[in-house]
Short mmCIF file of C-alpha atoms in Angstrom, two decimals:
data_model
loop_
_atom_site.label_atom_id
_atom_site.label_comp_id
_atom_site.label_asym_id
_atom_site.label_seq_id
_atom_site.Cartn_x
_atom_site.Cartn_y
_atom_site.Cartn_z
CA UNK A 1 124.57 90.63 89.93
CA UNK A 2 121.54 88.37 88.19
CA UNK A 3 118.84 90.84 86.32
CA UNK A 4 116.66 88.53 87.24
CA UNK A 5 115.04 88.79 90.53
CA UNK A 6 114.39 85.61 92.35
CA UNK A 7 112.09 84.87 95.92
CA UNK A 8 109.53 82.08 96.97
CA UNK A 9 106.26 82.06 95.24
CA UNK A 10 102.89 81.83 97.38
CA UNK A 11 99.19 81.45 96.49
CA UNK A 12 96.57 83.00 98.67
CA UNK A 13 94.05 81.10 100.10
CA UNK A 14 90.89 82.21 98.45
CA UNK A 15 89.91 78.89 97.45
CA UNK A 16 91.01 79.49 93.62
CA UNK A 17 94.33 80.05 92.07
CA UNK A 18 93.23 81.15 88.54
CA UNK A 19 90.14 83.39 87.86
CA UNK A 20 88.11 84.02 85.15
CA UNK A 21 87.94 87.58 83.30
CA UNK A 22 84.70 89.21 82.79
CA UNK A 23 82.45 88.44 80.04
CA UNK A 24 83.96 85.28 79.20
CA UNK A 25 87.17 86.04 78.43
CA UNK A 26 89.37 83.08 79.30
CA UNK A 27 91.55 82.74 82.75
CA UNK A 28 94.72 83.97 83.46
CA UNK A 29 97.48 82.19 86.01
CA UNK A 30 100.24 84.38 87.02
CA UNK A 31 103.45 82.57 87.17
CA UNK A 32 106.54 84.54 88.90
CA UNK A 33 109.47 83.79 87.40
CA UNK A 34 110.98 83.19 90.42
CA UNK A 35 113.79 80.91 92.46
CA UNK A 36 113.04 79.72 95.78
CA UNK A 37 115.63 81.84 97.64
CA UNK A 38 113.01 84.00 99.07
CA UNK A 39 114.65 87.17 98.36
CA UNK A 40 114.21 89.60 95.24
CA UNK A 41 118.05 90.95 94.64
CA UNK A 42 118.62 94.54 92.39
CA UNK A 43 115.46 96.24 93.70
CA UNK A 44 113.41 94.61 91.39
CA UNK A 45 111.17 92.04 90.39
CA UNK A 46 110.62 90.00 86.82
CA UNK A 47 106.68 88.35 86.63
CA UNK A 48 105.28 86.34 84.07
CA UNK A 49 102.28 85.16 83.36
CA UNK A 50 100.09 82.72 80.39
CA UNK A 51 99.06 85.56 77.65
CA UNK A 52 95.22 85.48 77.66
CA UNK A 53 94.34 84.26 74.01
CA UNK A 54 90.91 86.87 73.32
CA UNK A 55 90.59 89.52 71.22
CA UNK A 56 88.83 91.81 73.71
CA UNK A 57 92.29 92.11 76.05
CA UNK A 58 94.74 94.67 75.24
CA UNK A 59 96.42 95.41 78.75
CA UNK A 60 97.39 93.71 81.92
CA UNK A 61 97.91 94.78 85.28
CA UNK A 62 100.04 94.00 87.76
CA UNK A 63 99.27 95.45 90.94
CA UNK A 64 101.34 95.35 94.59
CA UNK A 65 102.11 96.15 98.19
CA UNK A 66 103.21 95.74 101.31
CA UNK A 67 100.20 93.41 103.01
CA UNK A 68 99.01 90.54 101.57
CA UNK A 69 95.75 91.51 99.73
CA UNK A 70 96.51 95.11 99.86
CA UNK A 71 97.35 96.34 96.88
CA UNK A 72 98.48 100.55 96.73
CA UNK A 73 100.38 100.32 93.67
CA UNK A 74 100.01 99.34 90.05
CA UNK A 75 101.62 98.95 86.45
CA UNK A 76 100.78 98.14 83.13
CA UNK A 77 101.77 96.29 80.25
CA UNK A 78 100.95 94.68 76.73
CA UNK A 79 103.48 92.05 77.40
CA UNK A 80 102.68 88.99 79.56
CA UNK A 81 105.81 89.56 81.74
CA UNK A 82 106.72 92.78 83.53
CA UNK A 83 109.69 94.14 85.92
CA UNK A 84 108.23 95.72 89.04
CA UNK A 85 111.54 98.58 89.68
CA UNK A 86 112.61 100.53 92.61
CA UNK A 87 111.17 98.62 95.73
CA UNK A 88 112.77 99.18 99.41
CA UNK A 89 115.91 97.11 100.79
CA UNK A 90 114.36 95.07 103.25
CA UNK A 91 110.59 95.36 102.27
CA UNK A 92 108.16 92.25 100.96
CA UNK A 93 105.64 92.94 98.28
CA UNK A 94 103.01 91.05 97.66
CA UNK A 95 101.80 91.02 93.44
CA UNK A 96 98.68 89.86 91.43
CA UNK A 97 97.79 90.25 87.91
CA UNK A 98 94.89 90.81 86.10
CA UNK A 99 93.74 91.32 82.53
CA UNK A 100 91.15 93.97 80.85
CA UNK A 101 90.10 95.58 77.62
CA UNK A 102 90.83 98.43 76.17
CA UNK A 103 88.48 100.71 78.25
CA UNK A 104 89.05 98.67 81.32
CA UNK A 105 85.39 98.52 81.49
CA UNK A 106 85.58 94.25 81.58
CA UNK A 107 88.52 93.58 84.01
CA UNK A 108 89.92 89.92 85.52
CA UNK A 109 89.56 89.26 89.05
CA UNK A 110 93.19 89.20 90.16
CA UNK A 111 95.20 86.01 90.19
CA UNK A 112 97.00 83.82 92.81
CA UNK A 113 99.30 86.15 94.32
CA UNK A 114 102.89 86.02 94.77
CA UNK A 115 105.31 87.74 97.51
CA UNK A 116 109.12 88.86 97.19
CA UNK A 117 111.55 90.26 100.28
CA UNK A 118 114.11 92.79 98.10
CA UNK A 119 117.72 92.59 99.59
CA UNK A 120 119.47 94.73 101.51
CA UNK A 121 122.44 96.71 99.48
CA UNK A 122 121.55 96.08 95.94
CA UNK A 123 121.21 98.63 92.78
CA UNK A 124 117.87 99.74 91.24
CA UNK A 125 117.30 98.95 87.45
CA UNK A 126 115.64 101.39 84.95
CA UNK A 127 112.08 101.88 86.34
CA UNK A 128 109.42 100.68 83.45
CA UNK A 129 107.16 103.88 82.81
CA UNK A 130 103.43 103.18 83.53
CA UNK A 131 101.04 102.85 80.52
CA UNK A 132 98.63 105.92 80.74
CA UNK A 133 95.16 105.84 81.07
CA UNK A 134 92.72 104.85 77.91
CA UNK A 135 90.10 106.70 78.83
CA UNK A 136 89.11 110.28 77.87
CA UNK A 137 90.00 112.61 80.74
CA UNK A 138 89.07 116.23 79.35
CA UNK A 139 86.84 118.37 81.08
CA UNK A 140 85.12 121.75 80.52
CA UNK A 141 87.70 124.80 80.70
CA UNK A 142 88.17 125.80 84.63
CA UNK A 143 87.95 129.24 85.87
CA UNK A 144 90.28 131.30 88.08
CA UNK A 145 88.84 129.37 91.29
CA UNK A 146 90.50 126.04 89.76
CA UNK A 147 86.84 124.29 89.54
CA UNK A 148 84.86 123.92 86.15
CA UNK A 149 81.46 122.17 85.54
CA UNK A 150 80.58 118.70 86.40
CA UNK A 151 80.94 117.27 82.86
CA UNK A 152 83.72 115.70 81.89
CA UNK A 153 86.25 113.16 84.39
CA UNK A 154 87.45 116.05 86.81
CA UNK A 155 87.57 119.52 87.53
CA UNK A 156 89.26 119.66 91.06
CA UNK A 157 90.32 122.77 93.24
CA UNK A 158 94.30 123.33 93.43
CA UNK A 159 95.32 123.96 96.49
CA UNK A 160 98.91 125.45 97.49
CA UNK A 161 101.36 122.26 97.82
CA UNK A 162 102.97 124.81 100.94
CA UNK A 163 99.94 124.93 102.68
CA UNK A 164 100.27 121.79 105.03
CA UNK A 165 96.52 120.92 103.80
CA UNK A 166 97.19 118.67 100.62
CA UNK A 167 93.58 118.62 99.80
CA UNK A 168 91.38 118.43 96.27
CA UNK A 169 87.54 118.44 95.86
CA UNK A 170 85.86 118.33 92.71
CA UNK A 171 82.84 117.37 90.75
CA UNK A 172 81.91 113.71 88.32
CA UNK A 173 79.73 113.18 86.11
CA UNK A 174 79.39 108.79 86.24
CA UNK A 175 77.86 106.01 84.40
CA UNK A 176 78.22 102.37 84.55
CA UNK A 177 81.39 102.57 82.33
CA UNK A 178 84.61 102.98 84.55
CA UNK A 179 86.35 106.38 84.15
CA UNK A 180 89.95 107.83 84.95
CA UNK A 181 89.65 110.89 87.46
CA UNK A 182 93.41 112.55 87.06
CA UNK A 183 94.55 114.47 89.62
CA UNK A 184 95.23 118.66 89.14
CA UNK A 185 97.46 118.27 92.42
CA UNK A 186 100.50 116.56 92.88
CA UNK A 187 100.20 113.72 96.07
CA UNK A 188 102.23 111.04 97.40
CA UNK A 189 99.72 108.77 99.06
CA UNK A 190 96.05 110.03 98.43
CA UNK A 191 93.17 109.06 100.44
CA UNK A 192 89.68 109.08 98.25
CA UNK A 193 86.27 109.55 99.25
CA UNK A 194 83.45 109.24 96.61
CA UNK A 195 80.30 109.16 98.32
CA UNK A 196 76.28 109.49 97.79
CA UNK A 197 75.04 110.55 94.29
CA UNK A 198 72.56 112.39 92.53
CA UNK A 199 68.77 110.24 91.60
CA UNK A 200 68.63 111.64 87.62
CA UNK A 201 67.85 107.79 87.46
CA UNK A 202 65.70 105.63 89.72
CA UNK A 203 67.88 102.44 89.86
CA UNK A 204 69.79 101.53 92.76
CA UNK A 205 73.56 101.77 92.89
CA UNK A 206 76.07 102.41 94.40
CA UNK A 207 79.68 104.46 93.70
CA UNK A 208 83.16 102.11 92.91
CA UNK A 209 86.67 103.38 93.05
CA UNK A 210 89.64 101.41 92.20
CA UNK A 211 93.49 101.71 91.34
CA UNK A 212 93.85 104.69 94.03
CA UNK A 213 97.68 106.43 93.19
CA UNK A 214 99.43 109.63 93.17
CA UNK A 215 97.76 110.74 89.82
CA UNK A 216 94.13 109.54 89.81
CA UNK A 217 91.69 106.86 90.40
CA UNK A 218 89.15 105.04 88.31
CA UNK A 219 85.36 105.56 89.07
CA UNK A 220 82.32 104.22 88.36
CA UNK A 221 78.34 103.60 88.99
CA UNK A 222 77.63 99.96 89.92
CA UNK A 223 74.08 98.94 90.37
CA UNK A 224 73.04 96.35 92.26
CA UNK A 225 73.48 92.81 91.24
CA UNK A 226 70.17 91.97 90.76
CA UNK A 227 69.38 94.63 88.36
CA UNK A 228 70.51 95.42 84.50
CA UNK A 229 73.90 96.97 85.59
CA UNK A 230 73.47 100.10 82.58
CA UNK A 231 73.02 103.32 84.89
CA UNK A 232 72.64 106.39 83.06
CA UNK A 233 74.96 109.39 83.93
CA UNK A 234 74.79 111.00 87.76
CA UNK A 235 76.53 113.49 89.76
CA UNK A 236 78.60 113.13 92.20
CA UNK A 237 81.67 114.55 93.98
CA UNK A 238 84.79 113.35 95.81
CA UNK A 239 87.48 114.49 98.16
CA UNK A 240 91.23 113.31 97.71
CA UNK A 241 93.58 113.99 100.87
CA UNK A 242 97.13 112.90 101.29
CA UNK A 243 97.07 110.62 104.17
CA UNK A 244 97.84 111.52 108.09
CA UNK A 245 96.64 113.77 110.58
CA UNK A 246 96.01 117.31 110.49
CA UNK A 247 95.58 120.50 112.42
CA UNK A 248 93.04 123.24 110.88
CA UNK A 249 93.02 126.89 112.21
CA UNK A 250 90.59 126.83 114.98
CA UNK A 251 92.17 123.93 116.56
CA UNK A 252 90.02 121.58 113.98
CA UNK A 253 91.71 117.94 113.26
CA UNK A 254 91.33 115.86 110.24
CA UNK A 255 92.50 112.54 109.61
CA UNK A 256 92.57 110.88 106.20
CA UNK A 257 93.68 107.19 106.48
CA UNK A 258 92.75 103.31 105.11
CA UNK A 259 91.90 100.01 105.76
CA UNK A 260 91.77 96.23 104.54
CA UNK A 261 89.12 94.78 105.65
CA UNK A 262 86.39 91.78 104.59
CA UNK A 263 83.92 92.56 107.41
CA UNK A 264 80.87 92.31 105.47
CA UNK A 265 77.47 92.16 107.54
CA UNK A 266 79.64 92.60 110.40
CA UNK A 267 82.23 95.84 111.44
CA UNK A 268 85.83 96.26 112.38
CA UNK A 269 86.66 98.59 114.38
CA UNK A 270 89.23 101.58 113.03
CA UNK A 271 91.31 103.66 116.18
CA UNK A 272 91.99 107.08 115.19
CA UNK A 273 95.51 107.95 114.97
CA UNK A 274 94.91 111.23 116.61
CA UNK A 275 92.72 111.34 119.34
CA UNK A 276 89.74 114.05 119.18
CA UNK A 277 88.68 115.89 121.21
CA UNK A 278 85.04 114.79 120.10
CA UNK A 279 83.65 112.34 117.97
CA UNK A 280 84.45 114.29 114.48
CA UNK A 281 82.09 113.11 111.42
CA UNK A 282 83.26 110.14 109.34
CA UNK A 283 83.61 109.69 105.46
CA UNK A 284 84.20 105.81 104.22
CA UNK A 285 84.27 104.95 101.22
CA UNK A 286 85.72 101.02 99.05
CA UNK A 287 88.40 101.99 97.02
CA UNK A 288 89.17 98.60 95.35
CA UNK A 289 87.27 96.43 93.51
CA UNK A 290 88.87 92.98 94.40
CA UNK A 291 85.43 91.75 93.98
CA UNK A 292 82.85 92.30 91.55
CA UNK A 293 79.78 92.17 93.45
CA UNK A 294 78.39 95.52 94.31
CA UNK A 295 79.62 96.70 97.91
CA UNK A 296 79.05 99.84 99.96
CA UNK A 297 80.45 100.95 103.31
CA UNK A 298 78.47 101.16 106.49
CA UNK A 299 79.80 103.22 109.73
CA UNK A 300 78.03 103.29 112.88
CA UNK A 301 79.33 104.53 116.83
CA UNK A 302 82.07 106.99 115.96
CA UNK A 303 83.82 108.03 118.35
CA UNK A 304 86.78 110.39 119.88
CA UNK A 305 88.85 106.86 119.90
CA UNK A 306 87.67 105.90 116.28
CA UNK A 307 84.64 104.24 114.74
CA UNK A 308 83.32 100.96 113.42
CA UNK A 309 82.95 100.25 109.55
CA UNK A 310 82.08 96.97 107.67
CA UNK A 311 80.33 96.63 104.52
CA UNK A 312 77.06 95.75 102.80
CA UNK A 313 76.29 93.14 99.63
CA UNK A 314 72.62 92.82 98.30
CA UNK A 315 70.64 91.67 100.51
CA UNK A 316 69.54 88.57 98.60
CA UNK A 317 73.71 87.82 98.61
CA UNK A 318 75.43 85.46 101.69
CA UNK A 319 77.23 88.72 103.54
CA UNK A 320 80.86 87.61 102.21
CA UNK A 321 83.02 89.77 100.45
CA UNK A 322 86.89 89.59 99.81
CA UNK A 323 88.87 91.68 101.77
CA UNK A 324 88.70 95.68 99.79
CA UNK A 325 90.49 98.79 101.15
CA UNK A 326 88.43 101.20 102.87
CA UNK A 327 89.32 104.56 102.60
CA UNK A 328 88.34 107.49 105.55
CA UNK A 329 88.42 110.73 106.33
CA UNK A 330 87.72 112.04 109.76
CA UNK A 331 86.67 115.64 109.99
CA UNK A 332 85.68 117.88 113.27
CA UNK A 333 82.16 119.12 112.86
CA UNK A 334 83.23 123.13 111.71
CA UNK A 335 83.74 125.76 109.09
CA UNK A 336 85.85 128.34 107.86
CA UNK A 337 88.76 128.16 105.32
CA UNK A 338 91.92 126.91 104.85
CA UNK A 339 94.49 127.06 101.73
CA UNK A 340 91.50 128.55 99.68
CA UNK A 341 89.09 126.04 100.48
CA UNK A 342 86.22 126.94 101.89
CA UNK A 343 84.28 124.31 103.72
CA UNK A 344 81.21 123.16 106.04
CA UNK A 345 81.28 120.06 107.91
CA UNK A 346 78.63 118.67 109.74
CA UNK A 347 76.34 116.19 110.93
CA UNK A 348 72.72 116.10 111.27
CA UNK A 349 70.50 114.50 114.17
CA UNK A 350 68.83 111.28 114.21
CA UNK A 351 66.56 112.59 110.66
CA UNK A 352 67.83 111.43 107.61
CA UNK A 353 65.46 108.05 105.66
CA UNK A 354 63.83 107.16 102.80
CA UNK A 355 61.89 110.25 102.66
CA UNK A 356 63.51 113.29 101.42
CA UNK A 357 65.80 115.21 103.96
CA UNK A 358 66.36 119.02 103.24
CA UNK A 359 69.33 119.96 103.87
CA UNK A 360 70.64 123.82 103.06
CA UNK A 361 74.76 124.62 104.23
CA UNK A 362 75.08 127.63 106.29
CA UNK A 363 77.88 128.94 104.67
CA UNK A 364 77.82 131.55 102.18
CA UNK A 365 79.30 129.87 98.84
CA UNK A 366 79.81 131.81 96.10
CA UNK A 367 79.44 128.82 93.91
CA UNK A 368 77.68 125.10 93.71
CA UNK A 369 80.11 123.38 96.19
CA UNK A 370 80.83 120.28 96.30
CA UNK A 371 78.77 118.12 98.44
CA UNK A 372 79.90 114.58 100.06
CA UNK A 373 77.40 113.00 102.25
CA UNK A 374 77.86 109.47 104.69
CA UNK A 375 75.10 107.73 107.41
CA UNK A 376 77.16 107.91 110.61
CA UNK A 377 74.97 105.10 112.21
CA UNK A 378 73.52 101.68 111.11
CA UNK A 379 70.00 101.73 113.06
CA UNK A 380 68.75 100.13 109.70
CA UNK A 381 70.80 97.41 108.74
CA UNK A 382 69.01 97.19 105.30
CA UNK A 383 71.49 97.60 102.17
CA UNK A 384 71.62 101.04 101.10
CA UNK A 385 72.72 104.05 99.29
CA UNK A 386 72.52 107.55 100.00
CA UNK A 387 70.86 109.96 97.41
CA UNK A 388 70.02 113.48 96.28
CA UNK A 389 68.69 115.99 94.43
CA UNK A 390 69.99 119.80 94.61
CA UNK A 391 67.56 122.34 95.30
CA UNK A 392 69.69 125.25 95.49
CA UNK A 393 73.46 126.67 95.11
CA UNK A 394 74.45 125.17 98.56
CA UNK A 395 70.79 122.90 99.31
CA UNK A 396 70.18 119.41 99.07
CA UNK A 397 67.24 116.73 99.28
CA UNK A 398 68.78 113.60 100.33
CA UNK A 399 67.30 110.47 100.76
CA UNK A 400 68.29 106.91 101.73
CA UNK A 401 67.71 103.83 98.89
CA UNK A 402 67.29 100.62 100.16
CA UNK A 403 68.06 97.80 97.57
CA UNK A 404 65.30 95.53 96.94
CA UNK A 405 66.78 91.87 95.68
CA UNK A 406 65.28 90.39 98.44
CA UNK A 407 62.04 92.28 99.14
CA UNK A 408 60.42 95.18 97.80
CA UNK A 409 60.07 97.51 100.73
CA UNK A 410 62.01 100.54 100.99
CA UNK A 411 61.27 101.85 104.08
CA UNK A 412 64.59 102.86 106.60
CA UNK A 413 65.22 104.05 109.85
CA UNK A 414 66.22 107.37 110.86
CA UNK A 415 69.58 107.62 110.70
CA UNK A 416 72.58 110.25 111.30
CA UNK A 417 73.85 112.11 108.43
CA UNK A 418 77.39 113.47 108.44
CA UNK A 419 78.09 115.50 105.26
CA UNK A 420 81.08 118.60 103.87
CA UNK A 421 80.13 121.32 101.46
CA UNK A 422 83.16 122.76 99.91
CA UNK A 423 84.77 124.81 97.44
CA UNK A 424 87.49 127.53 96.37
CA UNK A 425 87.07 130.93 96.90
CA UNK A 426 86.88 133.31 94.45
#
């Protein structure tokens, strides 16, 4: 049987079929190395693509999936060719490329993209190891609760894999420059929520996630375009859940789940795969960055069926985006504790705008917890970002930031805060 894989090649229609890396660096086209059978045979398939003649580029990245314009898997290389290995009989993936520097803080937009259908009843070749990350992933020591300080990538609770609850919460400390988070817990298919961040500078931005996998994701602060783009460090905190649906003592249900979408200015709406018994509070979050312009995630009539979600550019920009993954959570308004987490969930009433909310978690915590805060409404439809300033162990002042690219008012509506403190016991 041929080692090399062979299928139909196809461009996306996004009105380019090269793109430009960041910073000048020159284009890259991604050319599959590919017959026009259609199908990919031995489980795997060979891609090629023009090296990218500048200094600054030391990796590629070849990411796929199973939608077009979905990408939930990745590898990397030095070469200009790789060999995507052990796909599924039957499935088709659908591959781009891109190119980036050493930190991976200047990164391509991805390429044309090309699609393969592996045959049924063929062998799977040596798998080619991903390159690991470049960036500095050390923390501060953690303690017996399995949670250290803020500095550092990641200091993240681990939770028993036998619980049913595959869950991990832990503090960041960002800048501008994109950073690796690695995972303490082993998952399969995580769902990622990074959302609202602390004001230690007075810039607008938002929080960017990107590469999404089993054993991390890559993080970073993105102001708005019409500002500098340096952002000095801020905290922040994120959940990671493996997807699907589950069922919390108390009868409580969480759902952790994704979608593509390139509603921008407008929303799609997203059906819950369980159905609630009430409307439970939602956490959305981008978790690609198939776009550089800064994006953010905007929810608004959740209900027991599901909720609506789209996203926001500057307001200065046309409201046109390319299509991102959207990751959610969807947690019934409660407390207690489950695996060794202990958490709060909740929403607040129609209360939370530009001026400075106080907000104080009922639970007793016998540590900072972690704190992850979303609008559940768009009364405002103003660009925005959610921020906040602790007060206390478990209290926050939070405060909705309009962007200002196309006026300089900052005024918003009252909106509807949903928000989780969390954390290990002790």
């Amino acid at each position: 049987m041929s080692a090399q894989a062979s299928c139909s090649s196809e461009t996306r229609s996004n009105g380019r079929n090269r793109f430009e890396v960041a910073a000048g660096l020159r284009y890259l086209g991604l050319a599959a190395v590919l017959a026009q059978s259609g199908t990919a045979l031995a489980g795997h398939v060979d891609l090629a693509w023009e090296p990218v003649e500048d200094a600054r580029v030391a990796v590629y990245e070849v990411h796929y999936g199973l939608a077009a314009g979905v990408y939930t898997n990745s590898r990397q290389t030095t070469a200009a060719s790789l060999t995507i290995d052990q796909l599924d009989e039957g499935q088709t993936y659908y591959f781009a490329a891109r190119a980036c520097d050493q930190a991976k803080s200047q990164c391509s937009d991805y390429s044309n993209e090309v699609s393969a259908t592996i045959a049924p009843g063929s062998d799977t070749s040596i798998q080619i190891p991903t390159a690991e990350p470049t960036q500095d992933t050390s923390g501060k020591g953690t303690d017996a609760g399995g949670r250290g300080d803020a500095e550092g990538s990641t200091d993240g609770s681990n939770l028993s894999e036998s619980s049913g609850f595959p869950i991990e919460v832990g503090d960041l400390s960002l800048d501008q420059e994109w950073q690796w988070v690695a995972f303490q817990r082993p998952f399969v298919d995580p769902i990622v929520i990074v959302k609202s961040m602390s004001a230690d500078e007075a810039q607008a931005a938002v929080i960017r996630v990107r590469d999404v996998g089993p054993e991390g994701f890559w993080v970073r602060v993105q102001e708005w375009g019409s500002l500098d783009g340096w952002h000095g460090p801020e905290t922040t905190s994120y959940i990671a859940l493996e997807r699907g649906s589950y069922e919390l003592p108390g009868g409580v249900w969480v759902e952790a789940g994704s979608l593509n979408s390139e509603a921008t200015g407008t929303f799609d709406f997203q059906p819950f795969g369980e159905r609630f018994g009430e409307a439970p509070v939602v956490f959305a979050a981008v978790t690609s960055f198939n776009e550089s312009d800064a994006v953010n995630a905007r929810i608004r009539d959740v209900t027991a069926n599901g909720f609506f979600v789209g996203m926001r550019e500057q307001e200065a920009n046309a409201q046109v985006h390319a299509a991102e993954r959207i990751d959610y959570i969807a947690w019934q308004a409660s407390s207690g504790t489950v695996a060794g987490l202990r958490f709060e969930v909740g929403r607040t009433g129609k209360a939370v705008s530009h001026a400075r909310y106080k907000l104080a978690a009922k639970t007793d915590f016998w540590q900072a917890p972690v704190f992850v805060g979303d609008l559940q409404t768009t009364l405002d439809g103003d660009t925005n970002s959610l921020r906040w300033r602790s007060t206390g162990l478990s209290a926050r002042e939070i405060w909705v930031q309009e962007e200002q690219s196309r006026d300089k008012e900052t005024a918003h509506a009252k909106e509807v805060l949903g928000y989780i403190f969390a954390d290990v016991e002790s």
